[in-house]
Amino acid sequence: MNAETLDPMERLLAERACERLVVEFVHRLDLGDPGSVADLFTPDGTWEWPAGGRSIAGHEALRSYFGNRPADRLSRRICTNVLVTVTSADTAAATTYFTTYRVDGYSEGLVPPRPPVQVGHYEDTFRKVDDTWLLTTRTLFLSFAGPTERLDGPGQS
């Protein structure tokens, strides 16, 4: 079955499942268990950052990479303009714009506003495995980027 012959409800459910993965990815990084991001990928899944020359493949490598983020990191990612294209009954692709706000050295309290440290987009591919949609690849493209600021104490400005 190809994308043109998909039932409209099947297409809608596939689009929604893939959108959910996009949101779940950033939720786990910002508010959950970062290492569990690996569970959103197929076993051979890959996270890539071409400009940085990074490519992380497989559940264990992804779990280690995302799980090793600094414990004192405060981050919030804003994702928008999620455009999912279903390519078959079991595959899809998406483009998502994102903005990342991030500081290290966080312990508690409010942090005064700062400019974002990253603005760019993700290009994702998805595959349905045993009736569950998973990320196959996530490629990060940055348009704007800067260093992650380190705070000196709680609520530092």
C-alpha positions as a printed NumPy array, in Angstrom:
array([[ 0.   ,  0.   ,  0.   ],
       [ 1.395,  3.389, -0.934],
       [ 0.608,  6.835,  0.452],
       [-1.975,  7.592, -2.262],
       [-4.104,  4.556, -1.408],
       [-4.146,  5.07 ,  2.368],
       [-7.526,  5.485,  3.973],
       [-7.88 ,  9.116,  5.19 ],
       [-8.294,  7.93 ,  8.797],
       [-5.131,  5.789,  8.557],
       [-3.247,  8.811,  7.221],
       [-4.574, 11.023, 10.017],
       [-3.637,  8.483, 12.703],
       [-0.138,  8.091, 11.243],
       [ 0.362, 11.869, 11.118],
       [-0.795, 12.232, 14.72 ],
       [ 1.439,  9.389, 15.946],
       [ 4.469, 11.   , 14.291],
       [ 3.599, 14.449, 15.673],
       [ 3.349, 12.836, 19.103],
       [ 6.892, 11.449, 18.731],
       [ 8.201, 14.939, 17.876],
       [ 6.647, 16.353, 21.055],
       [ 7.571, 13.355, 23.225],
       [11.234, 13.677, 22.179],
       [11.591, 17.236, 23.5  ],
       [ 9.41 , 16.538, 26.537],
       [11.709, 13.714, 27.627],
       [14.803, 15.877, 27.12 ],
       [13.41 , 18.864, 29.006],
       [11.132, 17.373, 31.668],
       [11.627, 13.639, 31.739],
       [14.388, 11.107, 31.557],
       [16.726, 12.193, 28.716],
       [18.179,  8.699, 28.276],
       [14.686,  7.357, 27.535],
       [14.685,  9.313, 24.26 ],
       [16.359,  6.192, 22.835],
       [13.089,  4.287, 23.286],
       [11.438,  6.546, 20.699],
       [13.785,  5.25 , 17.972],
       [13.843,  2.023, 16.   ],
       [16.629, -0.328, 17.199],
       [18.813,  0.932, 14.314],
       [17.659,  4.542, 14.745],
       [20.066,  7.428, 14.217],
       [20.386, 10.994, 15.536],
       [22.553, 13.166, 13.281],
       [23.95 , 16.656, 13.37 ],
       [25.704, 17.164, 10.013],
       [27.256, 20.554, 10.872],
       [28.802, 19.093, 14.026],
       [29.793, 15.827, 12.401],
       [27.807, 13.841, 14.987],
       [25.994, 10.61 , 14.252],
       [24.703,  8.416, 17.054],
       [23.141,  5.07 , 16.079],
       [21.352,  2.343, 18.039],
       [19.482,  2.29 , 21.331],
       [22.479,  1.894, 23.627],
       [24.504,  4.661, 21.991],
       [21.465,  6.992, 21.961],
       [20.673,  6.185, 25.607],
       [24.251,  6.936, 26.602],
       [24.456, 10.142, 24.549],
       [21.205, 11.709, 25.734],
       [21.494, 10.264, 29.241],
       [24.878, 11.952, 29.775],
       [23.58 , 15.506, 29.56 ],
       [24.627, 17.593, 32.585],
       [22.42 , 16.999, 35.639],
       [22.323, 20.761, 36.3  ],
       [21.066, 21.654, 32.806],
       [17.792, 23.561, 32.522],
       [16.357, 23.509, 29.014],
       [13.125, 24.2  , 27.215],
       [12.591, 23.465, 23.549],
       [ 9.777, 25.07 , 21.606],
       [ 8.687, 23.07 , 18.556],
       [ 6.379, 24.419, 15.878],
       [ 5.408, 24.063, 12.223],
       [ 5.386, 20.256, 12.425],
       [ 4.749, 19.033,  8.892],
       [ 4.339, 15.249,  8.64 ],
       [ 4.193, 13.575,  5.227],
       [ 3.006,  9.978,  5.239],
       [ 4.919,  8.149,  2.506],
       [ 3.394,  4.671,  2.91 ],
       [ 1.358,  2.65 ,  5.402],
       [ 4.556,  2.117,  7.437],
       [ 6.766,  5.148,  6.71 ],
       [ 6.6  ,  8.904,  7.102],
       [ 8.813, 11.982,  7.175],
       [ 8.543, 15.317,  8.983],
       [10.1  , 18.744,  9.27 ],
       [ 9.813, 20.612, 12.584],
       [11.12 , 24.053, 13.522],
       [12.591, 24.411, 17.03 ],
       [14.016, 26.975, 19.42 ],
       [16.118, 25.911, 22.426],
       [16.572, 27.867, 25.633],
       [19.257, 26.332, 27.854],
       [21.567, 27.053, 30.804],
       [23.91 , 24.879, 32.84 ],
       [24.563, 25.301, 36.559],
       [20.854, 25.447, 37.402],
       [19.771, 24.425, 40.904],
       [16.422, 26.104, 41.605],
       [14.199, 29.111, 41.114],
       [13.454, 31.301, 38.154],
       [16.149, 32.163, 35.663],
       [15.854, 35.61 , 34.078],
       [15.072, 35.464, 30.343],
       [17.871, 34.907, 27.871],
       [18.021, 34.657, 24.115],
       [17.733, 31.154, 22.693],
       [20.943, 29.166, 22.238],
       [19.668, 27.374, 19.136],
       [17.143, 27.934, 16.378],
       [16.796, 25.445, 13.568],
       [14.798, 22.519, 12.294],
       [14.65 , 18.749, 12.553],
       [14.207, 16.463,  9.586],
       [12.784, 13.149, 10.746],
       [11.924,  9.813,  9.212],
       [ 9.566,  7.371, 10.904],
       [ 8.756,  3.698, 10.557],
       [ 5.861,  1.711, 11.954],
       [ 7.179, -1.336, 13.826],
       [ 4.698, -3.829, 15.322],
       [ 1.899, -1.221, 15.103],
       [ 3.996,  1.451, 16.858],
       [ 5.439,  4.488, 15.074],
       [ 9.104,  5.167, 15.906],
       [11.794,  7.569, 14.757],
       [14.209,  6.061, 12.256],
       [16.366,  9.155, 11.823],
       [16.41 , 12.605, 13.357],
       [18.694, 15.108, 11.673],
       [19.266, 18.49 , 13.316],
       [19.969, 21.586, 11.214],
       [20.912, 24.845, 12.955],
       [20.335, 28.303, 11.528],
       [21.39 , 30.148, 14.691],
       [23.545, 28.826, 17.535],
       [25.534, 30.018, 20.509],
       [27.18 , 28.657, 23.637],
       [25.243, 27.332, 26.623],
       [25.614, 29.821, 29.476],
       [26.727, 28.528, 32.881],
       [25.025, 30.043, 35.939],
       [27.039, 30.808, 39.062],
       [24.218, 30.207, 41.564],
       [20.462, 29.857, 42.037],
       [18.452, 32.332, 40.015],
       [21.562, 34.049, 38.652],
       [20.956, 36.677, 36.049]])
